[in-house]
Coordinates of N, CA and C in Angstrom, one line a residue:
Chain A
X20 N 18.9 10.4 -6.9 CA 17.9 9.7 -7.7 C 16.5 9.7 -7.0
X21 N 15.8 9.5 -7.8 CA 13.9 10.1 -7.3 C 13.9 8.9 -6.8
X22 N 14.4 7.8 -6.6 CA 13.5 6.3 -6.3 C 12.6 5.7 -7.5
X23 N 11.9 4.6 -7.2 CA 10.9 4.3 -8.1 C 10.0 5.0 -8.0
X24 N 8.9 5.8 -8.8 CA 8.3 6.9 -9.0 C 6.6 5.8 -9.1
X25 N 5.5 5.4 -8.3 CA 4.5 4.9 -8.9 C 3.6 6.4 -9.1
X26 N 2.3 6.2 -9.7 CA 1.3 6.8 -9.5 C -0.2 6.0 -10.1
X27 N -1.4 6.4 -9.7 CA -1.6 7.4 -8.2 C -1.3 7.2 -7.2
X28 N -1.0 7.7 -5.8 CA -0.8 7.2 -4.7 C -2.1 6.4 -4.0
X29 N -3.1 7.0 -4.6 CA -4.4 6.4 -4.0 C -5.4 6.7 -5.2
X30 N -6.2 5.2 -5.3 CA -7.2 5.3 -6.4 C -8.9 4.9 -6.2
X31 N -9.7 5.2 -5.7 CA -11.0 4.9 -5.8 C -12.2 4.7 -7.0
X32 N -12.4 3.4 -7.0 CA -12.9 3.2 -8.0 C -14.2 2.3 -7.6
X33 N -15.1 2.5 -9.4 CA -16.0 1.7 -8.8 C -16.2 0.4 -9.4
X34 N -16.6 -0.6 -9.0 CA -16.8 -2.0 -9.9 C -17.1 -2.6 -10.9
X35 N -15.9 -3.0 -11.5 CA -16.9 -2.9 -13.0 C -15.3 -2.1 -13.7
X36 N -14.8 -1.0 -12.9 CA -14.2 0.0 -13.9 C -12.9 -0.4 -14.2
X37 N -12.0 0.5 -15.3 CA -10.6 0.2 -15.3 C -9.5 0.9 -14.6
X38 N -8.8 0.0 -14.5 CA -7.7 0.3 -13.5 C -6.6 0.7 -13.8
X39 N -5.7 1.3 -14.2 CA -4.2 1.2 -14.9 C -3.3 2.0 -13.7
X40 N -2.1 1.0 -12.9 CA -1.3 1.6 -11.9 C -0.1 1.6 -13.0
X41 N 0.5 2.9 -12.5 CA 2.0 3.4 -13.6 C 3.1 3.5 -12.5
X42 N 4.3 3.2 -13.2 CA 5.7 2.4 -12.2 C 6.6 3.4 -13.5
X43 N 7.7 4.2 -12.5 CA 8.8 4.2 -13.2 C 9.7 3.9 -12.6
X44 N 11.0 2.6 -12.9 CA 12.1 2.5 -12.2 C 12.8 3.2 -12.2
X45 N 13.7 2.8 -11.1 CA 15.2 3.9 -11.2 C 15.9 3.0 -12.2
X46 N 16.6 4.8 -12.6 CA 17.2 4.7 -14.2 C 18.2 3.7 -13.9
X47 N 18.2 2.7 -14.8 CA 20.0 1.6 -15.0 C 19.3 0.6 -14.6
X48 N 18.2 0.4 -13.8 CA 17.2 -1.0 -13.3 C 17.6 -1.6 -14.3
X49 N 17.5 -3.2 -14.7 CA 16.6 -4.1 -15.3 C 15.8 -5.0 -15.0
X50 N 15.0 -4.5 -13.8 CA 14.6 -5.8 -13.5 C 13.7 -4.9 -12.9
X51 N 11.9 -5.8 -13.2 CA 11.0 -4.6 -12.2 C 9.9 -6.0 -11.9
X52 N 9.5 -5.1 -10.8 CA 8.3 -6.3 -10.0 C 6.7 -5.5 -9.5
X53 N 6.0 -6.2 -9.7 CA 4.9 -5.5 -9.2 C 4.5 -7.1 -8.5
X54 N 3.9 -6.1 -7.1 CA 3.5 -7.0 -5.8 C 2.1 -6.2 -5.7
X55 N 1.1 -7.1 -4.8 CA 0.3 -6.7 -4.2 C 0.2 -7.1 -2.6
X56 N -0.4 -6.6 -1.8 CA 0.1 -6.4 -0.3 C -1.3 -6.4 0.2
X57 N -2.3 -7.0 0.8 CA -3.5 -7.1 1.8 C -3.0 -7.5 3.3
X58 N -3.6 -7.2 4.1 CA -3.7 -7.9 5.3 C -4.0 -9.1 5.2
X59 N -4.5 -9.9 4.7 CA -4.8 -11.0 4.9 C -3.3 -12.3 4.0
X60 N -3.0 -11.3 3.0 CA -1.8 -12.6 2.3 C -0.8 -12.0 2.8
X61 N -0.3 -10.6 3.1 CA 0.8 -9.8 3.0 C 1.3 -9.6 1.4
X62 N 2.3 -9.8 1.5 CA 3.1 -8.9 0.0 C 2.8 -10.4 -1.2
X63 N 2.6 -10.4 -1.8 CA 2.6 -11.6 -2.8 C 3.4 -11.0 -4.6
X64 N 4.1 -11.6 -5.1 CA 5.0 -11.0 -5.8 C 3.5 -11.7 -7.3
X65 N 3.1 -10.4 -8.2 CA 2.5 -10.8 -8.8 C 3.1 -10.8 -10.3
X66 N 4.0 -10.3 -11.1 CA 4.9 -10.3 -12.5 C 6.2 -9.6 -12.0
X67 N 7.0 -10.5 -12.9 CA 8.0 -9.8 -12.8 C 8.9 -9.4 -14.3
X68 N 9.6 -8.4 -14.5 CA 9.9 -8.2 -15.8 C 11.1 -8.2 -15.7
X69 N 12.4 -8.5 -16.8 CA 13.6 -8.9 -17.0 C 14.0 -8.1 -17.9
X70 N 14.6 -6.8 -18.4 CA 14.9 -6.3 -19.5 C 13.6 -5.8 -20.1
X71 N 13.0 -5.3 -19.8 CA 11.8 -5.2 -20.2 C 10.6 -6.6 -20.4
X72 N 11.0 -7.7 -20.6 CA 10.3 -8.7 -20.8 C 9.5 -9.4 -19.6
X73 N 8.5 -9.9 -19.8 CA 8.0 -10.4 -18.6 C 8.9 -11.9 -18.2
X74 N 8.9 -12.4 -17.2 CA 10.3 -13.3 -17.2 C 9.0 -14.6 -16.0
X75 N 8.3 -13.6 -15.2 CA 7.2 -14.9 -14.4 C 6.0 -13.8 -14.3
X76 N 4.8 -14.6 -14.5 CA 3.5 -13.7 -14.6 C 2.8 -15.1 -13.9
X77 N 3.1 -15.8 -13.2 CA 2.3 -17.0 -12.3 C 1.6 -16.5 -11.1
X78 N 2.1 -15.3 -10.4 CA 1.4 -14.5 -9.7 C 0.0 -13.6 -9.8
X79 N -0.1 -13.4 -11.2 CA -1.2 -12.7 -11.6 C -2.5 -13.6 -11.0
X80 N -3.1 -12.8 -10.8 CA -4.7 -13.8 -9.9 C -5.7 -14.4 -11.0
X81 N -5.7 -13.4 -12.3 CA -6.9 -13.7 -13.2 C -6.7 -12.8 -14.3
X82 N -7.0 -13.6 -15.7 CA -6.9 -12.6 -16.7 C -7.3 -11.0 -16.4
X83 N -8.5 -11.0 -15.3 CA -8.6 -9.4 -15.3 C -7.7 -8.6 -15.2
X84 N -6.1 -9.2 -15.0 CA -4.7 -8.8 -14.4 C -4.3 -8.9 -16.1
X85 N -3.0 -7.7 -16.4 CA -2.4 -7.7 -17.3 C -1.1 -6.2 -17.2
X86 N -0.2 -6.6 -17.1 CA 1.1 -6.0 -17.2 C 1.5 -5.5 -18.5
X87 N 2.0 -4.7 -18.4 CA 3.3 -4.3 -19.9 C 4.4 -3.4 -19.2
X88 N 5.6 -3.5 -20.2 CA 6.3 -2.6 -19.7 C 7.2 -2.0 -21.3
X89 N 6.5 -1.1 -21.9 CA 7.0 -0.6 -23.0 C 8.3 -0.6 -23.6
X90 N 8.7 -0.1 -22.2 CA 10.4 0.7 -22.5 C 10.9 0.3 -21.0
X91 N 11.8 0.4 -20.4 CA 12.8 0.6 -19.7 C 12.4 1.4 -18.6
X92 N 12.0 2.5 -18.9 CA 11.8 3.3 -18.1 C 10.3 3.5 -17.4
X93 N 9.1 2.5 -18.0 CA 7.6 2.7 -17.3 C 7.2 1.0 -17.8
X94 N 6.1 1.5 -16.7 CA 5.4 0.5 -16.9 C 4.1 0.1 -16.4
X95 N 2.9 -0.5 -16.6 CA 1.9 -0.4 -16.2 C 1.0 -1.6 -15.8
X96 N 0.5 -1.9 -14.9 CA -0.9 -2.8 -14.3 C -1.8 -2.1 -14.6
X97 N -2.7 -3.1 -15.2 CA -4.4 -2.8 -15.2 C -4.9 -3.9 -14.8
X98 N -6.2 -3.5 -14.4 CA -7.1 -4.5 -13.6 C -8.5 -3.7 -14.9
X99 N -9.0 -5.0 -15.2 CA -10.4 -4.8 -16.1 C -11.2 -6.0 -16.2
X100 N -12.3 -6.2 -15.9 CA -13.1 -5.2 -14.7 C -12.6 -5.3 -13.6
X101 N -12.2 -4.1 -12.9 CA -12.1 -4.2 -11.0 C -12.8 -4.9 -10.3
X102 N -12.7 -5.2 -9.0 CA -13.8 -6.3 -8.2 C -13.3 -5.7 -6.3
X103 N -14.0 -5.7 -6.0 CA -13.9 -4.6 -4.4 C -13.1 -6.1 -4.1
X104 N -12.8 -7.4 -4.1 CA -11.3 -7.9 -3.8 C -10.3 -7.2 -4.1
X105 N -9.9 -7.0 -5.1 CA -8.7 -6.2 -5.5 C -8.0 -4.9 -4.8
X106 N -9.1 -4.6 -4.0 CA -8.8 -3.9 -2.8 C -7.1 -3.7 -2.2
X107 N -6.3 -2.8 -2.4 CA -5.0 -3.3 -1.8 C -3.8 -2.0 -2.1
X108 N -2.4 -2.4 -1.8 CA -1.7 -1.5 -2.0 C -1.1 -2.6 -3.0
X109 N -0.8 -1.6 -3.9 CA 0.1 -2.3 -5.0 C 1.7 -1.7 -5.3
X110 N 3.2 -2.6 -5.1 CA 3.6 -1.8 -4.7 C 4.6 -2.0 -6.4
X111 N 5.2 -1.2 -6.7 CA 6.1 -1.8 -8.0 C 8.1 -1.3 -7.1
X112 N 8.9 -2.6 -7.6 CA 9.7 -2.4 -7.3 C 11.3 -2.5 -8.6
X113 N 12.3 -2.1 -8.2 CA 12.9 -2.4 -9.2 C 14.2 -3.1 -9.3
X114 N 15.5 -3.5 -10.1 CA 16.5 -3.7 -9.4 C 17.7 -4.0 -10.3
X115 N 18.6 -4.1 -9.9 CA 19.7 -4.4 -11.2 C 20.2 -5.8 -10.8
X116 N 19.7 -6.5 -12.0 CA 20.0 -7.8 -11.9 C 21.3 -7.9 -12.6
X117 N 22.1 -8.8 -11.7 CA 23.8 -8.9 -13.2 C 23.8 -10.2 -12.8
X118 N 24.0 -10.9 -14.1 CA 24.1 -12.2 -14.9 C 23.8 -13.3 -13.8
X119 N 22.5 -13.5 -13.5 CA 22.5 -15.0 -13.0 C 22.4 -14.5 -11.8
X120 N 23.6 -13.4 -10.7 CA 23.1 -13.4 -9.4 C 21.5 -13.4 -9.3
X121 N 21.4 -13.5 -7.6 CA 19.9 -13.7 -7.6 C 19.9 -12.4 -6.0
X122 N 21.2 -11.8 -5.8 CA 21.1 -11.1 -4.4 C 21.4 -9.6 -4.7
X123 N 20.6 -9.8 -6.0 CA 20.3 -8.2 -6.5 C 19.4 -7.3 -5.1
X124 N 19.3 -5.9 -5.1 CA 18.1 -5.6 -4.0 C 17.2 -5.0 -5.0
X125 N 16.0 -5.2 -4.3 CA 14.6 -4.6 -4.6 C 14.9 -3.0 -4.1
X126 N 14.0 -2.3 -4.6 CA 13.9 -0.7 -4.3 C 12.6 -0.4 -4.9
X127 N 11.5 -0.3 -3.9 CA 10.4 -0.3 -3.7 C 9.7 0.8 -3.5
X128 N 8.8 1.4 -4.7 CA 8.0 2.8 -4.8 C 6.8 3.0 -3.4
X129 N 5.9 4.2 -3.5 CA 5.3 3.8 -2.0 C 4.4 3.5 -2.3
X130 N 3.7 3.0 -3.5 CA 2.6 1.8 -3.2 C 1.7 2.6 -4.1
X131 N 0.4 2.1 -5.1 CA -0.4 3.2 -4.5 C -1.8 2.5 -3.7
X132 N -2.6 2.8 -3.4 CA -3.6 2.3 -2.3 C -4.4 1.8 -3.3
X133 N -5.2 0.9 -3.4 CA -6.2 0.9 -4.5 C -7.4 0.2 -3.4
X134 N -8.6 1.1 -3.6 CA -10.0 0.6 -3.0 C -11.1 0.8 -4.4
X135 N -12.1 -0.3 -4.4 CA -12.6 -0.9 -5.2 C -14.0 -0.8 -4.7
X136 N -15.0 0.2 -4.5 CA -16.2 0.1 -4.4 C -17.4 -1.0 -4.4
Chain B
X28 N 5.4 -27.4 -0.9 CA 4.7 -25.5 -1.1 C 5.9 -25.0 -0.5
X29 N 7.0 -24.1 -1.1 CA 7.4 -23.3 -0.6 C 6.7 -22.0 0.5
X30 N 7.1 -22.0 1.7 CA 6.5 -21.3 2.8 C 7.3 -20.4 3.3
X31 N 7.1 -19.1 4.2 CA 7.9 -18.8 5.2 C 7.4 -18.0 6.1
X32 N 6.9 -18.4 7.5 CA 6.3 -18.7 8.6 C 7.1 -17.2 9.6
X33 N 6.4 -16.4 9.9 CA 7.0 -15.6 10.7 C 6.6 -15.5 12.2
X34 N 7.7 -15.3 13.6 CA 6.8 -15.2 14.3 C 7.9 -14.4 15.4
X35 N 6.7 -13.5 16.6 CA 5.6 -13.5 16.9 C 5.1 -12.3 15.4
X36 N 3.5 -12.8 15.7 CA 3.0 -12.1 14.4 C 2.5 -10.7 14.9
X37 N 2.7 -10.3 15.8 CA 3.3 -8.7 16.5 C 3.7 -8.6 17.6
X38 N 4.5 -7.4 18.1 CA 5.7 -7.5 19.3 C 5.5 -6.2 19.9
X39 N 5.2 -5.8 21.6 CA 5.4 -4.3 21.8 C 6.5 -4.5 22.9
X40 N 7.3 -3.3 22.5 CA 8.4 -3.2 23.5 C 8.4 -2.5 24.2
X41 N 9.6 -2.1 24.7 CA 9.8 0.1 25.5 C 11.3 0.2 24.9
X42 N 11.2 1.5 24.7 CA 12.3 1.9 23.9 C 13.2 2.1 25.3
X43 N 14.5 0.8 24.2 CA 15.5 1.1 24.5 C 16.0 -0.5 25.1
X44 N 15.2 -1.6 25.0 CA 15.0 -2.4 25.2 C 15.3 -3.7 23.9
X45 N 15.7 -5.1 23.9 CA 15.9 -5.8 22.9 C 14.6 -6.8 22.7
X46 N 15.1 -7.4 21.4 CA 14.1 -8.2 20.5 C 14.2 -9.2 19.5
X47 N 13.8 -10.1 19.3 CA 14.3 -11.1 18.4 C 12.8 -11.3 17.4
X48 N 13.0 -11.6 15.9 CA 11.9 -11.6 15.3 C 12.2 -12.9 14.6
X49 N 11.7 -13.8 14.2 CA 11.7 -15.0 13.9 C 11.3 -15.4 12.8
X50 N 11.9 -15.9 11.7 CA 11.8 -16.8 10.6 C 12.1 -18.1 10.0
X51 N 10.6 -18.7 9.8 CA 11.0 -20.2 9.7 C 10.9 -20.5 8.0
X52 N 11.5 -21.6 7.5 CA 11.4 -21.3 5.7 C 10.9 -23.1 5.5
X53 N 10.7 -23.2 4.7 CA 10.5 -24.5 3.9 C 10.9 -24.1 2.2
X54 N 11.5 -23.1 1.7 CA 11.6 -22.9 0.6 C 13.0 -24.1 0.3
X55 N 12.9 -24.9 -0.7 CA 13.9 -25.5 -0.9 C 14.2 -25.6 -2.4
X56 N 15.0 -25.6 -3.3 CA 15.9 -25.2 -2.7 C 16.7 -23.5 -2.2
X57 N 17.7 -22.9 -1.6 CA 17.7 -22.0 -1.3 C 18.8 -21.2 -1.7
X58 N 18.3 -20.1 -2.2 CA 19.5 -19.0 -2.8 C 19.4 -18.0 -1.8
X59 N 18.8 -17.3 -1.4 CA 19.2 -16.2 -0.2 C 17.8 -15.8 0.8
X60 N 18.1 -15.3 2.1 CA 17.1 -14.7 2.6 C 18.1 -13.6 2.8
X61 N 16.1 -12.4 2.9 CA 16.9 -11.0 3.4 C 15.6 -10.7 4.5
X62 N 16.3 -9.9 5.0 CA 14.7 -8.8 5.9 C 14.9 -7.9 5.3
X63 N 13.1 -7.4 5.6 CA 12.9 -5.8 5.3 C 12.4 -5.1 5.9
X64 N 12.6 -4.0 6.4 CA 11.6 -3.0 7.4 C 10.6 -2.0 6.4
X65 N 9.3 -2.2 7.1 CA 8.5 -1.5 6.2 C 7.4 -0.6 7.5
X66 N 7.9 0.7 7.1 CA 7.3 1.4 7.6 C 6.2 1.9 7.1
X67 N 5.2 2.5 8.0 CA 3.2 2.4 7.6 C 3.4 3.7 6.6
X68 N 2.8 2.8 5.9 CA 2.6 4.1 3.9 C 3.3 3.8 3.2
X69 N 4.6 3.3 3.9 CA 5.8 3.0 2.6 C 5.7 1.6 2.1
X70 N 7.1 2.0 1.3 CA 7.2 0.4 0.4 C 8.3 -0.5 1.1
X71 N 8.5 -2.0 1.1 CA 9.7 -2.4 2.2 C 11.3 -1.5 1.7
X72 N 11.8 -1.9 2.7 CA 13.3 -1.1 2.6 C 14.5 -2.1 3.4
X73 N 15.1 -2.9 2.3 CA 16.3 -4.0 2.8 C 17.4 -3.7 3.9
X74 N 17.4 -4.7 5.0 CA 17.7 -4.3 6.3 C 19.4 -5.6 5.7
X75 N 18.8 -6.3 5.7 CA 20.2 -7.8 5.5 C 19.9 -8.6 4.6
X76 N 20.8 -9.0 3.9 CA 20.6 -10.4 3.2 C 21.7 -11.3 3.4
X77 N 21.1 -12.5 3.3 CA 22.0 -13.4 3.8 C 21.9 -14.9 2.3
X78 N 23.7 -15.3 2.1 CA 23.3 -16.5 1.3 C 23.2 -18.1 2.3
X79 N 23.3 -18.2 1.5 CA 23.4 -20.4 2.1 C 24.6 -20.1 2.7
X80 N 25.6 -19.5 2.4 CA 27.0 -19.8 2.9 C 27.2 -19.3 4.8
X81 N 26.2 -18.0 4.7 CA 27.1 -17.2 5.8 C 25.4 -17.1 6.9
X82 N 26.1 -17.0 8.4 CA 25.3 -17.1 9.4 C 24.8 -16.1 10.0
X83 N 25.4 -15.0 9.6 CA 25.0 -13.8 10.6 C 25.3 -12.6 9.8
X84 N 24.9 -11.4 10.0 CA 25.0 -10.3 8.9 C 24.1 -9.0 10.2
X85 N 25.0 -8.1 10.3 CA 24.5 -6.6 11.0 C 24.7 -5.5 10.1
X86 N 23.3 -5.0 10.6 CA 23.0 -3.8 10.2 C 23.2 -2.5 10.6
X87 N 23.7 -2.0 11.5 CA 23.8 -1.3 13.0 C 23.0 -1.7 14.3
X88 N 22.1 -1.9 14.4 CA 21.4 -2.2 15.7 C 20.6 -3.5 15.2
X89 N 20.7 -3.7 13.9 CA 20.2 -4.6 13.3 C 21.1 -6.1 13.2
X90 N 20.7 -7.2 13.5 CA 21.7 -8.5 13.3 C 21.0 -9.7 13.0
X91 N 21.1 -10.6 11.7 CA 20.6 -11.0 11.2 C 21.4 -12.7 11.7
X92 N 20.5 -13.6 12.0 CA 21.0 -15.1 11.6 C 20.6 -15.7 10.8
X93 N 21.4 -17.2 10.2 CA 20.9 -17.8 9.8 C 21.4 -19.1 10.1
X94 N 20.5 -20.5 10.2 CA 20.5 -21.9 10.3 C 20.2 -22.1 9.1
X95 N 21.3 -22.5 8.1 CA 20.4 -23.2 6.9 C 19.9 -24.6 7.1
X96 N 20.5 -25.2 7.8 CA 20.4 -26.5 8.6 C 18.8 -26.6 8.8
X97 N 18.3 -26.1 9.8 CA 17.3 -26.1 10.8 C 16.2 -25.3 9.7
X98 N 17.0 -24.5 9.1 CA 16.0 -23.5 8.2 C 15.3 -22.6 8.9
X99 N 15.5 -21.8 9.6 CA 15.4 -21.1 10.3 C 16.4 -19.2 10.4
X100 N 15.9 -18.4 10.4 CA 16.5 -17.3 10.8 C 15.8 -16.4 11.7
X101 N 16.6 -15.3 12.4 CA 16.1 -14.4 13.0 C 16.8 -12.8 13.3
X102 N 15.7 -12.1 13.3 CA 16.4 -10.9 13.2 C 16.6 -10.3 15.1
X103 N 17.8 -9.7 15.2 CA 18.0 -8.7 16.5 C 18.1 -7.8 16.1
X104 N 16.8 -7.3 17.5 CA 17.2 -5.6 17.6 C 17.7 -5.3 18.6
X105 N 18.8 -4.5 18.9 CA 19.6 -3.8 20.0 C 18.8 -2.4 20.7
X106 N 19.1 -2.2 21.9 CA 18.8 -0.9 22.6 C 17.5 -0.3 20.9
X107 N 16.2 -0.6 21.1 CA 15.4 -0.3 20.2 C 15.2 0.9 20.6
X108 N 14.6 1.7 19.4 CA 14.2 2.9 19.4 C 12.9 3.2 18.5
X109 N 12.3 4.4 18.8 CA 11.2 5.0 18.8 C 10.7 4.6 17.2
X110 N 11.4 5.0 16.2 CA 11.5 4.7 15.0 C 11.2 3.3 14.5
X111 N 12.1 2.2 15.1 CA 12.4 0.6 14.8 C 10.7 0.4 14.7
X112 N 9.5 1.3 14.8 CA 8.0 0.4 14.9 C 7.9 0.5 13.6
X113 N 7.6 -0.4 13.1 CA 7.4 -1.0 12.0 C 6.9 -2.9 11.5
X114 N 6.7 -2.7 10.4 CA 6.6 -4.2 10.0 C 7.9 -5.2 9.9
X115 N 8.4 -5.7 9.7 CA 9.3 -6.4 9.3 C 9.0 -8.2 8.6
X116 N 9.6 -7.8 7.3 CA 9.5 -8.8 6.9 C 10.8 -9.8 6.0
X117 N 10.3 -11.2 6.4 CA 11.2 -12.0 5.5 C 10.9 -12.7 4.6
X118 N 12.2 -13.1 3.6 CA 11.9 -13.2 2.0 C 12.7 -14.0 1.7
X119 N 12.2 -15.4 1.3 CA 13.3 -16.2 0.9 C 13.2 -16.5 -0.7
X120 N 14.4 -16.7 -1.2 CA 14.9 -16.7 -2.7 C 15.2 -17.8 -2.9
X121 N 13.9 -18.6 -4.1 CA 14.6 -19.6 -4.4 C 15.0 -19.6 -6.0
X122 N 16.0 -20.4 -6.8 CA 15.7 -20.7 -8.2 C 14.7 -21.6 -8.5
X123 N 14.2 -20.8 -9.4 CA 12.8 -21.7 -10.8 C 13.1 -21.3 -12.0
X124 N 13.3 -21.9 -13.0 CA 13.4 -21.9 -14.1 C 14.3 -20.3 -14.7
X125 N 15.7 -20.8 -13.9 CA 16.3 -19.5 -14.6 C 15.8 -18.3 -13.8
X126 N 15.5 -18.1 -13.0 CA 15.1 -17.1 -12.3 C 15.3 -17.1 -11.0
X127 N 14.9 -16.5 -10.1 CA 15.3 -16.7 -8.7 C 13.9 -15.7 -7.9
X128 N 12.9 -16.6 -7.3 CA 11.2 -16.4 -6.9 C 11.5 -16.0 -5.7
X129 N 11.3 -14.8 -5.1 CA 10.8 -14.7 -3.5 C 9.4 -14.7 -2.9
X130 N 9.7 -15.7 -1.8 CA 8.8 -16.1 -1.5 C 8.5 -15.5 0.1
X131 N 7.6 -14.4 0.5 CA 7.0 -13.3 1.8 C 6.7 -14.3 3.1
X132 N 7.6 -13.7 4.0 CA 6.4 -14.0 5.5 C 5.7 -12.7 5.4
X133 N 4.5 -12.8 6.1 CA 3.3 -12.3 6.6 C 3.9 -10.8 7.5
X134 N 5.3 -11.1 7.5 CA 5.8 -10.1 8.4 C 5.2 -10.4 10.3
X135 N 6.4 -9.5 10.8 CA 6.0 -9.1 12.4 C 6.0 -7.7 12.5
X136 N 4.5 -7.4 13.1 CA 4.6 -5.9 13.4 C 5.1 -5.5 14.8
X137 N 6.3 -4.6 14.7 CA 6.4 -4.1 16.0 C 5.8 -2.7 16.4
X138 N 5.8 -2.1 17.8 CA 5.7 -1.4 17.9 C 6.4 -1.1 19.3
X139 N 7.0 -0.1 19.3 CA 8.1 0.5 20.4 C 7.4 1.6 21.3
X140 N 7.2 1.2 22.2 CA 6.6 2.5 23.2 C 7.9 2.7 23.9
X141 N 7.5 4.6 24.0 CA 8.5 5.1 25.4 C 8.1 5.3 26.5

């Protein structure tokens, strides 16, 4: 298996612009996460999705934040408008949740870098 | 406020030598902790998890406790090696509403000199 697949690995952007980071889980997942990771918070779990559905989005920082996840197989973060805080690695993870356990594992793509002008 | 407090908040060693990495929680209530080792570029990568029930859990050179008591855990490293430099981090799981929230230490960065 490829692992979780993000892209870009690295995004430079300038203030003001749109952002869209792309996640594919590994196949048979149901359960996907996107984190953001700074030096200053470390990893902070920002939405998480359940079958495709968002299940906690209390992590998102600010409407400029917005998730979807279509299908099963992708899914996407945008940031609109960006802000040089947002600065960070964003990482998306995925996992097979069965019924109720909670000691599912994460399997975690490699990030991609996002810097914010 | 669910919390979890890591420490020391970096460690250098010499390879080949031991180490203990420390985790304190205030998450209550508690469904599991795990560590993760996260090497520079990558994404983390699950080393142990541990529930409420059980105290200890190894990895190969890796050995995980836990005090649910005290609330407290910590990770061993054995005869370290060149590789083991990395971040490491812990993640405690609690239930909220039908779900089950983890909650990051800040991680401990090591690094292994030869």
């Amino acid at each position: 298996d490829a692992g979780v697949i993000q892209s870009p690995r690295h995004e430079v952007t300038e203030m003001g612009q749109e952002v869209t980071l792309r996640c594919k889980p590994i196949s048979g997942h149901n359960s996907l996460f996107w984190y953001r990771q700074t030096m200053m918070r470390g990893l902070e779990l920002l939405i998480y999705f359940n079958n495709n559905v968002p299940i906690d989005d209390s992590g998102m920082p600010e409407d400029r934040f917005s998730a979807k996840m279509p299908n099963a197989s992708f899914s996407t973060l945008k940031i609109q408008p960006s802000e040089p805080r947002d600065s960070a690695v964003y990482f998306c993870a995925s996992s097979l949740a069965q019924g109720g356990q909670s000691t599912d594992t994460q399997y975690f793509g490699p990030g991609t870098r996002l810097t914010v002008l | 406020k669910n919390q979890v407090e890591q420490s020391p908040q970096s460690l250098i060693i010499l390879e080949g030598k031991n180490c203990t990495l420390q985790c304190n929680y205030t998450v209550s209530p508690f469904s599991n902790l795990r560590w993760y080792k996260q090497d520079t570029g990558r994404g983390p990568v699950s080393l142990t998890i541990m529930t409420f029930s059980e105290n200890t859990k190894s990895n190969g050179r890796y050995t995980a406790t836990l005090d649910a008591d005290t609330k407290q855990s910590s990770l061993h490293i054995t005869a370290s090696q060149l590789s083991d430099s990395a971040s490491y981090i812990c993640v405690v799981r609690f239930p909220s509403g039908g779900s089950y929230i983890p909650t990051f230490g800040r991680g401990t960065s090591l690094i292994v000199h030869p």
